[in-house]
PDB file of C-alpha atoms in Angstrom:
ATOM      1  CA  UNK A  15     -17.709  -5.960  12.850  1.00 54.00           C
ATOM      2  CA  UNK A  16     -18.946  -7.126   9.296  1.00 63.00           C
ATOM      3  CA  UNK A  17     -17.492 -10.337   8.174  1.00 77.00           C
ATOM      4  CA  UNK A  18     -18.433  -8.921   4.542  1.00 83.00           C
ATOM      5  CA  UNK A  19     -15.127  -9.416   2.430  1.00 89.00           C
ATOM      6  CA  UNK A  20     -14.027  -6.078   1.073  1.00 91.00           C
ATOM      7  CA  UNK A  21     -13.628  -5.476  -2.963  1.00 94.00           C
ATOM      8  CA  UNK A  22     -10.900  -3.258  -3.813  1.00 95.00           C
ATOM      9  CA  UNK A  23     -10.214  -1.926  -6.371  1.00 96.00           C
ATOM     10  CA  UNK A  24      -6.956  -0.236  -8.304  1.00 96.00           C
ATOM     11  CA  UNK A  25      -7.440   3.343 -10.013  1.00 97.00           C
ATOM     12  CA  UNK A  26      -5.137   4.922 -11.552  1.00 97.00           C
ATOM     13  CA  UNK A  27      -7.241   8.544 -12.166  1.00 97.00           C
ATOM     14  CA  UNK A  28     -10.558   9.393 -11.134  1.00 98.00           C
ATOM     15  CA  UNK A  29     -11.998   8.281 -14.547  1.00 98.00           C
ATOM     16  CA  UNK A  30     -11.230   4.785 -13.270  1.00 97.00           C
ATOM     17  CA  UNK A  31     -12.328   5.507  -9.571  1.00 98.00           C
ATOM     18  CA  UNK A  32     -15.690   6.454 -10.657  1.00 98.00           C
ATOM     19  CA  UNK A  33     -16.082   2.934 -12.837  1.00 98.00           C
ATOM     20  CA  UNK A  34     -15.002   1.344  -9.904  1.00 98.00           C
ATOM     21  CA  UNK A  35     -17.259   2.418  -7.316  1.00 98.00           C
ATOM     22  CA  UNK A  36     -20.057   2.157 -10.124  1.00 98.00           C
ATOM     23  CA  UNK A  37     -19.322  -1.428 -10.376  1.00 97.00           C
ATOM     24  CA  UNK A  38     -19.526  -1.752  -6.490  1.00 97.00           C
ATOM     25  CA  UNK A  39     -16.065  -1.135  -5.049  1.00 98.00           C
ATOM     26  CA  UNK A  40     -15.683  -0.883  -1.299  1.00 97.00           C
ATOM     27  CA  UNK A  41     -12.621   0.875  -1.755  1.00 97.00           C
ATOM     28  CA  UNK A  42      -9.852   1.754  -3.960  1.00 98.00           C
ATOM     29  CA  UNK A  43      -5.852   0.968  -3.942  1.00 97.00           C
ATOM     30  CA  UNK A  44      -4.480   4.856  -5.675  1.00 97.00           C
ATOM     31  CA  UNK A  45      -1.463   3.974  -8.262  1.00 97.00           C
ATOM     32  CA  UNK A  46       0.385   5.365 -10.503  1.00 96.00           C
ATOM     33  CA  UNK A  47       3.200   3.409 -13.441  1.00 94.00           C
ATOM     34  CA  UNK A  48       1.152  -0.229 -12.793  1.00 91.00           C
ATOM     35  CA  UNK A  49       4.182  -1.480 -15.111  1.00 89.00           C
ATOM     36  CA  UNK A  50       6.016  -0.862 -11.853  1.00 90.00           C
ATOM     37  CA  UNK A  51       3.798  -2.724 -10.020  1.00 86.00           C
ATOM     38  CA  UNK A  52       2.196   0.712  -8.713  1.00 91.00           C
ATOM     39  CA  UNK A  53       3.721   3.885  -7.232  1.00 95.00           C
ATOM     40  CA  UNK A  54       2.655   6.843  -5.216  1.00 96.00           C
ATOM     41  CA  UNK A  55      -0.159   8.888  -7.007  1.00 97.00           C
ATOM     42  CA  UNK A  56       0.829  13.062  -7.216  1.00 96.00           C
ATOM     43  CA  UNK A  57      -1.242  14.874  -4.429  1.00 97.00           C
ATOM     44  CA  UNK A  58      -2.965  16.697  -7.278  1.00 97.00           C
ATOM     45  CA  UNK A  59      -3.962  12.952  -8.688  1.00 97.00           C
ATOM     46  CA  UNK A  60      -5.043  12.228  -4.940  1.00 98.00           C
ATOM     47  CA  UNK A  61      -7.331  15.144  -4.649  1.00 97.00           C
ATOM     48  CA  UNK A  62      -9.250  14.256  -7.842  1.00 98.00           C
ATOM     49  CA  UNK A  63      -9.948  11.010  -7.173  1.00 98.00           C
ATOM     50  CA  UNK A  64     -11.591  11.864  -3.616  1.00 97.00           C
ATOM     51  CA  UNK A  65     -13.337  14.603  -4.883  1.00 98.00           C
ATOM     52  CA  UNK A  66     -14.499  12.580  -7.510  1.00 98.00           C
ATOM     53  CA  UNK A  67     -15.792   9.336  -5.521  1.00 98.00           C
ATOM     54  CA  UNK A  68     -17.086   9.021  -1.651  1.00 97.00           C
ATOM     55  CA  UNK A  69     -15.906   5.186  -0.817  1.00 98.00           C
ATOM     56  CA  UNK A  70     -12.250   4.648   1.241  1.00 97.00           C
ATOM     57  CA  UNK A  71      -8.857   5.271  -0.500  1.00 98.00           C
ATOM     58  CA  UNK A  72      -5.847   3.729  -0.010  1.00 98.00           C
ATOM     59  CA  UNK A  73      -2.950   5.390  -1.348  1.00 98.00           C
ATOM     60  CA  UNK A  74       0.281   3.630  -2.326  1.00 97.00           C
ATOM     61  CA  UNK A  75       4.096   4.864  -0.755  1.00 97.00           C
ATOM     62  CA  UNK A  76       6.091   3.773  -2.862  1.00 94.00           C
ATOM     63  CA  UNK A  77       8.612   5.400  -5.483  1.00 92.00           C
ATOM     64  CA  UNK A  78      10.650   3.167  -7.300  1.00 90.00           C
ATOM     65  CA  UNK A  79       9.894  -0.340  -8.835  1.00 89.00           C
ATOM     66  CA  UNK A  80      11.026  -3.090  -6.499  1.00 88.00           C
ATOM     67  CA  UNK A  81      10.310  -3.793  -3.060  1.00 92.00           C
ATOM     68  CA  UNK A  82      13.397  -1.684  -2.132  1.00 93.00           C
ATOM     69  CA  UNK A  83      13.120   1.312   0.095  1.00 94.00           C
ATOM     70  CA  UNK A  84      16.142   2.826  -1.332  1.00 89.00           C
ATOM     71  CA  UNK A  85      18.275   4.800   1.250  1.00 91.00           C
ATOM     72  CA  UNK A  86      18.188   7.403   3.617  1.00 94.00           C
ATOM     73  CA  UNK A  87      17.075  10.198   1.374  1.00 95.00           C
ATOM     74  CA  UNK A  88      14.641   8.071  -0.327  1.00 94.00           C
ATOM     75  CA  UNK A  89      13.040   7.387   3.092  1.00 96.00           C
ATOM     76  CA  UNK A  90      13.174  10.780   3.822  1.00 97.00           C
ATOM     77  CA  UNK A  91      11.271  11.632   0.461  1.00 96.00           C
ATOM     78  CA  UNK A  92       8.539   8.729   0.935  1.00 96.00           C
ATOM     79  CA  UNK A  93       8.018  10.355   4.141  1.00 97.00           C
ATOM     80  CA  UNK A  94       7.716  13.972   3.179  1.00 97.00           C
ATOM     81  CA  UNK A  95       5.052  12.763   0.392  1.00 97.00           C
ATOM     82  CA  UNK A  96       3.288  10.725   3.358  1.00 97.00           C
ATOM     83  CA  UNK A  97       2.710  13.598   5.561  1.00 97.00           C
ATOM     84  CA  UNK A  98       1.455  15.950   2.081  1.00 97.00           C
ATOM     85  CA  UNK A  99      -1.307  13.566   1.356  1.00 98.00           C
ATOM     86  CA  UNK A 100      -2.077  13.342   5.096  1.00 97.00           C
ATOM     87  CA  UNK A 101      -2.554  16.913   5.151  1.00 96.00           C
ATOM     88  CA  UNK A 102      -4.343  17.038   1.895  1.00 96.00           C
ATOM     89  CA  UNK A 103      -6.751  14.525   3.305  1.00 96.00           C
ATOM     90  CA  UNK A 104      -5.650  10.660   2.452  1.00 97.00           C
ATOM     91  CA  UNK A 105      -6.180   8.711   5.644  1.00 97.00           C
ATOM     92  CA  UNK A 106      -5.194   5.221   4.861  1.00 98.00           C
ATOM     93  CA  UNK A 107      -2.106   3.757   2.913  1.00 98.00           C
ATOM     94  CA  UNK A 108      -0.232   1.328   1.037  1.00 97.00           C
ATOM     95  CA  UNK A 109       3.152   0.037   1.272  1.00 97.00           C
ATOM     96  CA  UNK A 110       5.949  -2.275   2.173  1.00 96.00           C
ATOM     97  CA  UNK A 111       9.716  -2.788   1.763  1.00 97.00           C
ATOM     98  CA  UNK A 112      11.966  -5.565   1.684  1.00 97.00           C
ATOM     99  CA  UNK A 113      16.024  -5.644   2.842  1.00 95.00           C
ATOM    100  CA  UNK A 114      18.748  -7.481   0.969  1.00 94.00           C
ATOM    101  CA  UNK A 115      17.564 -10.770   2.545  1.00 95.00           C
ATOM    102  CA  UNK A 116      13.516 -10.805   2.064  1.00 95.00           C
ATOM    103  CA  UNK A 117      12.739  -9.828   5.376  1.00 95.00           C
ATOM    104  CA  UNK A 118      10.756  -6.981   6.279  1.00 96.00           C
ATOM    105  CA  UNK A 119      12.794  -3.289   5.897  1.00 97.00           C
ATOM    106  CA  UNK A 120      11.271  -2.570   9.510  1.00 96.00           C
ATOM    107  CA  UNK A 121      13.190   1.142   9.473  1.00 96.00           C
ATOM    108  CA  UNK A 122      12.362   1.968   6.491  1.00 97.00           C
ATOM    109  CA  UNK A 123       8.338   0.685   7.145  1.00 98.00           C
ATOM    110  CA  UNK A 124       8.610   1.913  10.711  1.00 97.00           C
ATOM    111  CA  UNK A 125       9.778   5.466   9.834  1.00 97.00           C
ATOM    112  CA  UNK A 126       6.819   5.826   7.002  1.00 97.00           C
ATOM    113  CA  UNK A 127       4.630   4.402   9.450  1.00 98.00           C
ATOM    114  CA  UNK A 128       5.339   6.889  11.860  1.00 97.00           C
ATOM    115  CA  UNK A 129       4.632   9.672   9.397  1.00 97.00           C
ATOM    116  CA  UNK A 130       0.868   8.248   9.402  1.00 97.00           C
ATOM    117  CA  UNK A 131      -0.461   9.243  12.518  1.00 94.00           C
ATOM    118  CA  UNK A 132      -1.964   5.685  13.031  1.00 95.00           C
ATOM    119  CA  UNK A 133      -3.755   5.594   9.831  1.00 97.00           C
ATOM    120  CA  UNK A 134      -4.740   2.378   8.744  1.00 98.00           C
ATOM    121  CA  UNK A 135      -2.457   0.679   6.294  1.00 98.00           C
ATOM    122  CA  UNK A 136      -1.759  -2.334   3.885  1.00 97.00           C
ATOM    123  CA  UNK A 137       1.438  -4.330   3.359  1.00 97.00           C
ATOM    124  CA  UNK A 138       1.365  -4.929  -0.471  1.00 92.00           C
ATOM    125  CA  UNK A 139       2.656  -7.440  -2.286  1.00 92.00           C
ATOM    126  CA  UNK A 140       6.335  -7.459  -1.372  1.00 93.00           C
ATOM    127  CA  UNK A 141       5.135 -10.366   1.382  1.00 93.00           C
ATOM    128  CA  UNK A 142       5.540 -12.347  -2.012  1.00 93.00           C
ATOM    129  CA  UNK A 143       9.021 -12.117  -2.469  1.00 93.00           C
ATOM    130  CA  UNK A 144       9.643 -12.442   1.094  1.00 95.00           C
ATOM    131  CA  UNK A 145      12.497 -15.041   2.452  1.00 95.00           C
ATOM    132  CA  UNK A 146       9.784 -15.813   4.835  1.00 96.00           C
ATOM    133  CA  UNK A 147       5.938 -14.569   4.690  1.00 94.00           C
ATOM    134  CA  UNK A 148       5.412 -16.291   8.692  1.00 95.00           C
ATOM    135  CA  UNK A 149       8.368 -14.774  10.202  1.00 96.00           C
ATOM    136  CA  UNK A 150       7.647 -11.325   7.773  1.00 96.00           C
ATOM    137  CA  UNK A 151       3.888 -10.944   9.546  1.00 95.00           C
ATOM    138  CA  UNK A 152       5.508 -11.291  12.854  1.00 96.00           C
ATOM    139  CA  UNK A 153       8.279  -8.971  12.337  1.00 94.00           C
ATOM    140  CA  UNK A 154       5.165  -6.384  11.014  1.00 96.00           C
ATOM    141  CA  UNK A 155       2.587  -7.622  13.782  1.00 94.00           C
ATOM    142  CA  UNK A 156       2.777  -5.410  16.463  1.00 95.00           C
ATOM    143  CA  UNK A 157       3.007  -1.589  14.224  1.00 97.00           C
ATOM    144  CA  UNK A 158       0.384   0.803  14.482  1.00 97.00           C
ATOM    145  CA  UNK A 159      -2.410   0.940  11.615  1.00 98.00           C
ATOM    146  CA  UNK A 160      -1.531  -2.178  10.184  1.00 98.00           C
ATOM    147  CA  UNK A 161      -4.389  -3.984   9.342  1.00 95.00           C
ATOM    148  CA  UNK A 162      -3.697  -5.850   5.372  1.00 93.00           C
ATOM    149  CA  UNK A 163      -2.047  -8.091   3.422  1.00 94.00           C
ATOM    150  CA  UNK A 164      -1.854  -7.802   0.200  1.00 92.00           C
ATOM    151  CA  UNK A 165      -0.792 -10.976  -1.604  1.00 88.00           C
ATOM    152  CA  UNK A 166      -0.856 -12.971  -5.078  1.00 86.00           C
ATOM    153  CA  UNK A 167       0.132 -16.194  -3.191  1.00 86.00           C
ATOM    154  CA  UNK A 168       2.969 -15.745  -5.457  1.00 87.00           C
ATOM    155  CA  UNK A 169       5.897 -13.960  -6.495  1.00 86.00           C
ATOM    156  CA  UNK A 170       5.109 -14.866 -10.335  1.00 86.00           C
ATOM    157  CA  UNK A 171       1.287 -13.656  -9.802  1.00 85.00           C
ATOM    158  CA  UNK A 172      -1.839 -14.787  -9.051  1.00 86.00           C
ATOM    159  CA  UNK A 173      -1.911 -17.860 -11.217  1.00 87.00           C
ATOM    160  CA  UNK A 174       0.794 -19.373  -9.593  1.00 87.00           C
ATOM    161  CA  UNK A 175      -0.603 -18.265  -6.144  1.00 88.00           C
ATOM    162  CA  UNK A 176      -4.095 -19.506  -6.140  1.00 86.00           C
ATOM    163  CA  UNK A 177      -2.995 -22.811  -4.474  1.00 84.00           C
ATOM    164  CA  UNK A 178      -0.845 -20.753  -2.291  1.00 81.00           C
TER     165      UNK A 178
END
């Protein structure tokens, strides 16, 4: 295995997909609303963006801003919209919830796991408002496809998290 550090990259359309992998992106995180820190792309913005560029794509699963799951029917919708951009092709992911205390939502991440067939998968940035990021990666350790972390150090961003 390479021990090459990956550059990714966020797109938002495939205008911004193709400047990426121009300017030498190894792969690309697929938002929408960044002013919610990101949310699931539309399966018709998916398919543009991969037929537009031929580097990896990780597409984010999540639908509201916050690092809240919501409830049952929520899930249930996260899920649905997992298994569409499976079968329209996506074949790695984004995402990652939080309960009422910081720790990991492991049925809500567990259920939309499930719905990935194994695909590989990051846990984004809510490990920065976690109670506890050490006892968060074990809770997450053992769950198929994970294989990221996706961190500013830092609840407050990146410039507080560089020491982190």
């Amino acid at each position: 295995m390479s021990q090459r550090a990956v550059l990714e990259v966020i797109a938002l359309d495939a205008q911004d997909a193709v400047a990426a992998q121009a300017g030498g992106a190894d792969r690309l995180e697929l938002v929408t609303d960044m002013a919610a820190d990101g949310l699931t792309p539309s399966l018709a913005g998916f398919a543009e963006i991969r037929a537009a560029v031929d580097i990896s794509l990780r597409v984010m699963l999540r639908a509201t801003d916050g690092f809240v799951a919501g409830g049952t029917e929520a899930v249930d919708a996260l899920v649905a919209r997992a298994r569409d951009l499976r079968a329209e092709g996506a074949d790695e992911f984004v995402l990652g919830f939080l309960d009422e205390t910081g720790a990991a939502d492991l049925a809500a991440v567990e259920r939309v796991v499930a719905a990935l067939d194994g695909a590989p998968w990051t846990f984004h940035r809510a490990i920065d408002r976690a109670a506890d990021r050490d006892a968060l990666r074990k809770q997450l350790a053992d769950l198929p496809g994970l294989d990221t972390y996706l961190t500013a150090g830092s609840a407050a961003g990146v410039a507080y998290g560089l020491p982190v």
